[in-house]
Amino acid sequence: DRTLAQKAAMAGAEVMVKTRATGLLRSNGMVTGINAMYMGETHEIKADIVIGADGIESKVGRWGGIDTSLKPGDIETGVQFLVSNIDPGEYNKFYLGEKYAPGGYQWIFPKGEHTANVGLGILGSKSGNVRAISLLHRFLEINMPQAKIVEMVVGGVPVSGPIKQTVTNGLILVGDAARQSDPLTGGGITNAMDAGKMAGEVCIKAKERGDYSVKTLKEYEDGWRATIGKEISRSLKVKNLFIRLSDEQLNQLAHSLDGVDARTMELPKFLAVLFRKNPKLLWELRSLY
């Protein structure tokens, strides 16, 4: 985040630290800026277009009249530790199953120098009273008893798939605020960057035209849905099937990959291989592969 803020500042942006948006400014049916709180004082910040990139709990979208509500089954609760004093190996590792991460998965990402990011995400509709952080502590106690936790990150990830609307007059939503994260993996950085670029390009057009209405901003909506939106919808179908599979069925999928070198496969190709080897189990995905 700090690096991105530095790059934005160097490109001419004014970065306001310790500042939070508290509401939207409006005029004649248009969003025209925000109310912001800085050091205990309220400020009005005028803008031709407001871009809401405020994450899973996006208030900007709700303030703008956009329905961003999520059900428990649409949210992955995630926790990640940066741990040291371990030998994480060379490759990323993933763990699936009810005992590891109900409705989600667990990961180990080696970082070098005897450190790794170890984390998990669990689905709200599948986890019951189980807490993500408790599962992760238990995993470390069993599998990495010597590990030392040096950092912790927690948060939620939307896995709902695209929402119906991401623009209104003078307002654009991007990233997790627009539910643009991948429903299968929970990854959202690449999609958010792509969407952010599209949003910026449309904002330039709007400025040139002097038109900040939904009519112009809809070019952003149409653009991201025609590109990353298709991949998000595909991932949602895969996710909805995978969360219904039992641990036994997941093991069956894993065993079917014996002899397959998946080290350099990207996810779409990996899933295509799984489908070809397990057409009966994954029949619902036939239209995708």
Tab-separated table of C-alpha atoms in Angstrom:
chain	number	residue	atom	x	y	z
A	1	ASP	CA	0.000	0.000	0.000
A	2	ARG	CA	2.823	2.379	0.841
A	3	THR	CA	4.520	1.771	-2.505
A	4	LEU	CA	1.279	2.400	-4.397
A	5	ALA	CA	0.723	5.611	-2.426
A	6	GLN	CA	4.255	6.743	-3.256
A	7	LYS	CA	3.744	6.074	-6.955
A	8	ALA	CA	0.425	7.927	-6.909
A	9	ALA	CA	2.041	10.903	-5.183
A	10	MET	CA	4.883	10.966	-7.702
A	11	ALA	CA	2.307	10.943	-10.514
A	12	GLY	CA	0.651	14.053	-9.088
A	13	ALA	CA	-1.973	12.702	-6.684
A	14	GLU	CA	-2.543	14.388	-3.336
A	15	VAL	CA	-2.350	11.683	-0.664
A	16	MET	CA	-4.263	12.409	2.553
A	17	VAL	CA	-3.207	10.179	5.448
A	18	LYS	CA	-5.301	9.511	8.560
A	19	THR	CA	-8.370	10.587	6.606
A	20	ARG	CA	-11.636	8.704	6.232
A	21	ALA	CA	-14.660	9.345	4.074
A	22	THR	CA	-17.841	9.898	6.083
A	23	GLY	CA	-20.346	10.527	3.291
A	24	LEU	CA	-20.945	11.717	-0.247
A	25	LEU	CA	-21.605	15.204	-1.552
A	26	ARG	CA	-24.486	15.494	-4.023
A	27	SER	CA	-25.912	18.083	-6.355
A	28	ASN	CA	-28.745	17.694	-8.869
A	29	GLY	CA	-28.682	13.896	-8.681
A	30	MET	CA	-24.896	13.693	-9.129
A	31	VAL	CA	-22.207	12.587	-6.698
A	32	THR	CA	-19.880	15.600	-6.536
A	33	GLY	CA	-17.351	14.669	-3.852
A	34	ILE	CA	-17.049	13.380	-0.305
A	35	ASN	CA	-17.240	14.491	3.283
A	36	ALA	CA	-14.036	13.483	5.032
A	37	MET	CA	-12.793	13.441	8.613
A	38	TYR	CA	-9.195	14.542	9.176
A	39	MET	CA	-7.689	15.092	12.624
A	40	GLY	CA	-11.126	15.522	14.164
A	41	GLU	CA	-12.280	18.050	11.588
A	42	THR	CA	-14.796	17.576	8.767
A	43	HIS	CA	-13.766	18.601	5.264
A	44	GLU	CA	-15.655	18.766	1.980
A	45	ILE	CA	-13.609	17.452	-0.939
A	46	LYS	CA	-15.120	18.226	-4.324
A	47	ALA	CA	-14.591	15.830	-7.245
A	48	ASP	CA	-16.035	15.349	-10.705
A	49	ILE	CA	-15.979	11.578	-10.100
A	50	VAL	CA	-15.638	9.624	-6.860
A	51	ILE	CA	-14.018	6.185	-7.153
A	52	GLY	CA	-14.918	3.840	-4.321
A	53	ALA	CA	-12.060	1.409	-3.728
A	54	ASP	CA	-12.852	0.861	-0.063
A	55	GLY	CA	-12.895	-2.916	0.038
A	56	ILE	CA	-15.352	-5.568	1.121
A	57	GLU	CA	-17.136	-3.304	3.612
A	58	SER	CA	-17.563	-0.551	1.010
A	59	LYS	CA	-19.621	2.286	2.433
A	60	VAL	CA	-19.123	4.443	-0.643
A	61	GLY	CA	-21.224	2.075	-2.741
A	62	ARG	CA	-24.058	2.020	-0.199
A	63	TRP	CA	-23.969	5.794	0.174
A	64	GLY	CA	-24.310	6.017	-3.603
A	65	GLY	CA	-27.399	3.794	-3.633
A	66	ILE	CA	-25.635	0.704	-5.011
A	67	ASP	CA	-26.571	-2.635	-3.439
A	68	THR	CA	-23.310	-4.181	-2.205
A	69	SER	CA	-24.875	-6.473	0.421
A	70	LEU	CA	-23.350	-9.911	0.960
A	71	LYS	CA	-24.673	-13.152	2.447
A	72	PRO	CA	-22.514	-15.371	4.715
A	73	GLY	CA	-21.974	-17.689	1.748
A	74	ASP	CA	-20.529	-14.767	-0.188
A	75	ILE	CA	-17.721	-14.011	2.274
A	76	GLU	CA	-14.455	-15.798	2.991
A	77	THR	CA	-12.967	-14.962	6.373
A	78	GLY	CA	-9.208	-14.946	5.983
A	79	VAL	CA	-6.222	-14.899	8.301
A	80	GLN	CA	-2.544	-15.066	7.402
A	81	PHE	CA	0.587	-15.310	9.533
A	82	LEU	CA	4.085	-14.432	8.439
A	83	VAL	CA	6.077	-17.127	10.230
A	84	SER	CA	9.804	-17.636	10.655
A	85	ASN	CA	12.113	-20.360	11.985
A	86	ILE	CA	10.806	-22.883	9.454
A	87	ASP	CA	11.876	-24.640	6.276
A	88	PRO	CA	8.900	-23.993	3.977
A	89	GLY	CA	10.397	-25.755	0.972
A	90	GLU	CA	10.513	-24.454	-2.571
A	91	TYR	CA	6.908	-24.662	-3.760
A	92	ASN	CA	3.604	-23.147	-2.729
A	93	LYS	CA	1.388	-25.638	-0.896
A	94	PHE	CA	-2.404	-25.771	-0.720
A	95	TYR	CA	-4.633	-27.788	1.627
A	96	LEU	CA	-8.317	-28.512	1.008
A	97	GLY	CA	-10.904	-30.162	3.213
A	98	GLU	CA	-13.185	-29.624	6.172
A	99	LYS	CA	-10.468	-30.053	8.790
A	100	TYR	CA	-8.240	-27.470	7.128
A	101	ALA	CA	-10.604	-24.790	5.831
A	102	PRO	CA	-14.375	-25.407	5.453
A	103	GLY	CA	-15.486	-23.982	2.126
A	104	GLY	CA	-12.045	-22.562	1.415
A	105	TYR	CA	-8.405	-23.585	1.446
A	106	GLN	CA	-5.177	-23.216	3.348
A	107	TRP	CA	-1.848	-22.112	1.899
A	108	ILE	CA	1.875	-21.924	2.511
A	109	PHE	CA	3.783	-19.417	0.366
A	110	PRO	CA	7.575	-19.588	0.902
A	111	LYS	CA	9.191	-16.155	1.274
A	112	GLY	CA	12.859	-17.159	1.646
A	113	GLU	CA	15.150	-16.793	4.672
A	114	HIS	CA	13.249	-19.482	6.619
A	115	THR	CA	9.967	-17.558	6.401
A	116	ALA	CA	6.591	-18.128	4.761
A	117	ASN	CA	3.099	-16.713	4.569
A	118	VAL	CA	0.792	-19.315	6.098
A	119	GLY	CA	-2.910	-18.613	5.920
A	120	LEU	CA	-6.420	-19.801	5.196
A	121	GLY	CA	-9.861	-18.651	4.194
A	122	ILE	CA	-13.136	-20.200	5.344
A	123	LEU	CA	-16.642	-19.674	3.982
A	124	GLY	CA	-19.194	-18.102	6.297
A	125	SER	CA	-21.957	-20.540	5.327
A	126	LYS	CA	-19.753	-23.616	5.894
A	127	SER	CA	-17.690	-22.796	8.980
A	128	GLY	CA	-20.339	-22.745	11.721
A	129	ASN	CA	-18.751	-21.699	15.011
A	130	VAL	CA	-15.230	-22.456	13.802
A	131	ARG	CA	-12.905	-19.442	13.835
A	132	ALA	CA	-10.345	-19.020	11.072
A	133	ILE	CA	-7.584	-17.989	13.459
A	134	SER	CA	-8.177	-21.062	15.656
A	135	LEU	CA	-7.842	-23.379	12.650
A	136	LEU	CA	-4.602	-21.711	11.625
A	137	HIS	CA	-3.102	-21.895	15.115
A	138	ARG	CA	-4.001	-25.602	15.252
A	139	PHE	CA	-2.365	-26.189	11.858
A	140	LEU	CA	0.859	-24.575	13.042
A	141	GLU	CA	0.870	-26.510	16.319
A	142	ILE	CA	0.567	-29.814	14.455
A	143	ASN	CA	2.665	-29.169	11.355
A	144	MET	CA	5.090	-26.380	12.315
A	145	PRO	CA	5.472	-26.441	16.106
A	146	GLN	CA	8.764	-24.556	15.866
A	147	ALA	CA	7.270	-21.687	13.831
A	148	LYS	CA	7.380	-18.161	15.207
A	149	ILE	CA	4.611	-15.755	14.201
A	150	VAL	CA	6.030	-12.320	13.367
A	151	GLU	CA	3.087	-10.706	11.540
A	152	MET	CA	-0.649	-11.277	11.219
A	153	VAL	CA	-3.223	-10.049	8.706
A	154	VAL	CA	-6.969	-10.686	8.943
A	155	GLY	CA	-9.890	-9.671	6.770
A	156	GLY	CA	-12.781	-10.675	4.582
A	157	VAL	CA	-12.882	-11.456	0.875
A	158	PRO	CA	-16.057	-11.237	-1.249
A	159	VAL	CA	-16.621	-14.408	-3.291
A	160	SER	CA	-20.109	-13.563	-4.507
A	161	GLY	CA	-19.293	-12.931	-8.126
A	162	PRO	CA	-20.172	-9.659	-9.863
A	163	ILE	CA	-22.793	-7.345	-8.395
A	164	LYS	CA	-25.481	-5.894	-10.649
A	165	GLN	CA	-24.230	-2.307	-10.670
A	166	THR	CA	-20.824	-0.672	-10.193
A	167	VAL	CA	-21.498	2.863	-11.465
A	168	THR	CA	-23.953	5.662	-10.879
A	169	ASN	CA	-23.927	9.385	-11.608
A	170	GLY	CA	-20.467	10.624	-10.598
A	171	LEU	CA	-19.471	7.371	-8.878
A	172	ILE	CA	-17.464	4.265	-9.815
A	173	LEU	CA	-16.674	1.184	-7.696
A	174	VAL	CA	-13.540	-0.920	-8.215
A	175	GLY	CA	-11.875	-3.931	-6.607
A	176	ASP	CA	-13.459	-5.686	-3.627
A	177	ALA	CA	-15.919	-2.801	-3.320
A	178	ALA	CA	-17.250	-3.886	-6.736
A	179	ARG	CA	-16.968	-7.608	-5.804
A	180	GLN	CA	-14.347	-8.133	-8.513
A	181	SER	CA	-12.259	-10.679	-6.583
A	182	ASP	CA	-12.014	-14.222	-7.931
A	183	PRO	CA	-14.708	-16.339	-6.185
A	184	LEU	CA	-12.621	-19.511	-6.455
A	185	THR	CA	-9.196	-18.336	-5.275
A	186	GLY	CA	-10.131	-15.183	-3.391
A	187	GLY	CA	-7.422	-13.326	-5.307
A	188	GLY	CA	-8.302	-9.765	-6.141
A	189	ILE	CA	-5.192	-7.671	-6.752
A	190	THR	CA	-4.839	-8.331	-10.485
A	191	ASN	CA	-8.543	-7.834	-11.171
A	192	ALA	CA	-8.578	-4.632	-9.132
A	193	MET	CA	-5.578	-3.271	-11.031
A	194	ASP	CA	-7.166	-4.106	-14.382
A	195	ALA	CA	-10.473	-2.564	-13.319
A	196	GLY	CA	-8.701	0.469	-11.905
A	197	LYS	CA	-6.976	1.061	-15.230
A	198	MET	CA	-10.292	0.804	-17.065
A	199	ALA	CA	-11.882	3.194	-14.576
A	200	GLY	CA	-9.086	5.707	-15.084
A	201	GLU	CA	-9.436	5.583	-18.852
A	202	VAL	CA	-13.192	6.143	-18.652
A	203	CYS	CA	-12.688	9.020	-16.211
A	204	ILE	CA	-10.416	10.704	-18.762
A	205	LYS	CA	-13.124	10.360	-21.416
A	206	ALA	CA	-15.721	11.742	-19.014
A	207	LYS	CA	-13.490	14.731	-18.241
A	208	GLU	CA	-12.945	15.415	-21.927
A	209	ARG	CA	-16.694	15.277	-22.571
A	210	GLY	CA	-17.649	17.155	-19.439
A	211	ASP	CA	-20.178	14.399	-18.754
A	212	TYR	CA	-19.947	12.447	-15.496
A	213	SER	CA	-23.334	10.779	-15.716
A	214	VAL	CA	-23.974	7.058	-15.634
A	215	LYS	CA	-24.367	7.195	-19.411
A	216	THR	CA	-20.638	7.900	-19.807
A	217	LEU	CA	-19.401	5.931	-16.799
A	218	LYS	CA	-21.235	2.850	-18.042
A	219	GLU	CA	-18.355	2.366	-20.482
A	220	TYR	CA	-16.354	1.215	-17.450
A	221	GLU	CA	-19.124	-1.171	-16.408
A	222	ASP	CA	-19.401	-2.669	-19.881
A	223	GLY	CA	-15.623	-2.908	-20.243
A	224	TRP	CA	-14.835	-4.818	-17.079
A	225	ARG	CA	-17.817	-7.158	-17.427
A	226	ALA	CA	-16.726	-8.090	-20.963
A	227	THR	CA	-13.234	-9.012	-19.757
A	228	ILE	CA	-12.519	-9.880	-16.133
A	229	GLY	CA	-16.247	-10.234	-15.493
A	230	LYS	CA	-16.393	-13.345	-17.667
A	231	GLU	CA	-13.562	-14.973	-15.715
A	232	ILE	CA	-15.218	-14.064	-12.427
A	233	SER	CA	-18.491	-15.672	-13.533
A	234	ARG	CA	-16.635	-18.812	-14.605
A	235	SER	CA	-14.824	-19.021	-11.272
A	236	LEU	CA	-18.118	-18.605	-9.425
A	237	LYS	CA	-19.561	-21.689	-11.149
A	238	VAL	CA	-16.468	-23.703	-10.229
A	239	LYS	CA	-16.538	-22.472	-6.626
A	240	ASN	CA	-20.213	-23.320	-6.180
A	241	LEU	CA	-19.520	-26.887	-7.290
A	242	PHE	CA	-16.314	-27.372	-5.299
A	243	ILE	CA	-17.806	-26.278	-1.977
A	244	ARG	CA	-20.360	-29.091	-2.316
A	245	LEU	CA	-17.727	-31.797	-2.782
A	246	SER	CA	-16.919	-34.049	0.155
A	247	ASP	CA	-13.365	-34.581	1.372
A	248	GLU	CA	-13.492	-38.025	-0.233
A	249	GLN	CA	-14.386	-36.501	-3.591
A	250	LEU	CA	-11.639	-33.886	-3.241
A	251	ASN	CA	-9.167	-36.699	-2.576
A	252	GLN	CA	-10.448	-38.441	-5.702
A	253	LEU	CA	-9.686	-35.316	-7.724
A	254	ALA	CA	-6.214	-35.086	-6.222
A	255	HIS	CA	-5.399	-38.743	-6.948
A	256	SER	CA	-6.528	-38.291	-10.553
A	257	LEU	CA	-3.612	-35.882	-11.033
A	258	ASP	CA	-0.958	-38.545	-10.397
A	259	GLY	CA	1.659	-38.168	-13.111
A	260	VAL	CA	0.458	-34.693	-14.140
A	261	ASP	CA	3.087	-31.955	-13.930
A	262	ALA	CA	1.017	-29.020	-12.691
A	263	ARG	CA	3.919	-26.873	-11.493
A	264	THR	CA	3.698	-24.362	-14.330
A	265	MET	CA	-0.027	-24.632	-15.090
A	266	GLU	CA	-2.235	-21.593	-14.771
A	267	LEU	CA	-5.557	-22.171	-13.029
A	268	PRO	CA	-7.803	-22.431	-16.153
A	269	LYS	CA	-5.593	-25.129	-17.671
A	270	PHE	CA	-5.337	-26.926	-14.331
A	271	LEU	CA	-9.133	-27.023	-14.024
A	272	ALA	CA	-9.469	-28.225	-17.620
A	273	VAL	CA	-7.162	-31.159	-16.835
A	274	LEU	CA	-9.222	-31.970	-13.742
A	275	PHE	CA	-12.419	-31.972	-15.785
A	276	ARG	CA	-11.017	-34.261	-18.486
A	277	LYS	CA	-9.942	-36.754	-15.849
A	278	ASN	CA	-13.154	-36.506	-13.805
A	279	PRO	CA	-15.994	-35.706	-16.236
A	280	LYS	CA	-18.660	-37.473	-14.179
A	281	LEU	CA	-17.775	-35.781	-10.909
A	282	LEU	CA	-17.437	-32.354	-12.534
A	283	TRP	CA	-20.233	-32.708	-15.094
A	284	GLU	CA	-21.771	-29.367	-14.108
A	285	LEU	CA	-18.695	-27.641	-15.525
A	286	ARG	CA	-18.994	-29.180	-18.992
A	287	SER	CA	-20.068	-25.879	-20.572
A	288	LEU	CA	-16.825	-24.281	-19.355
A	289	TYR	CA	-14.460	-26.940	-20.702
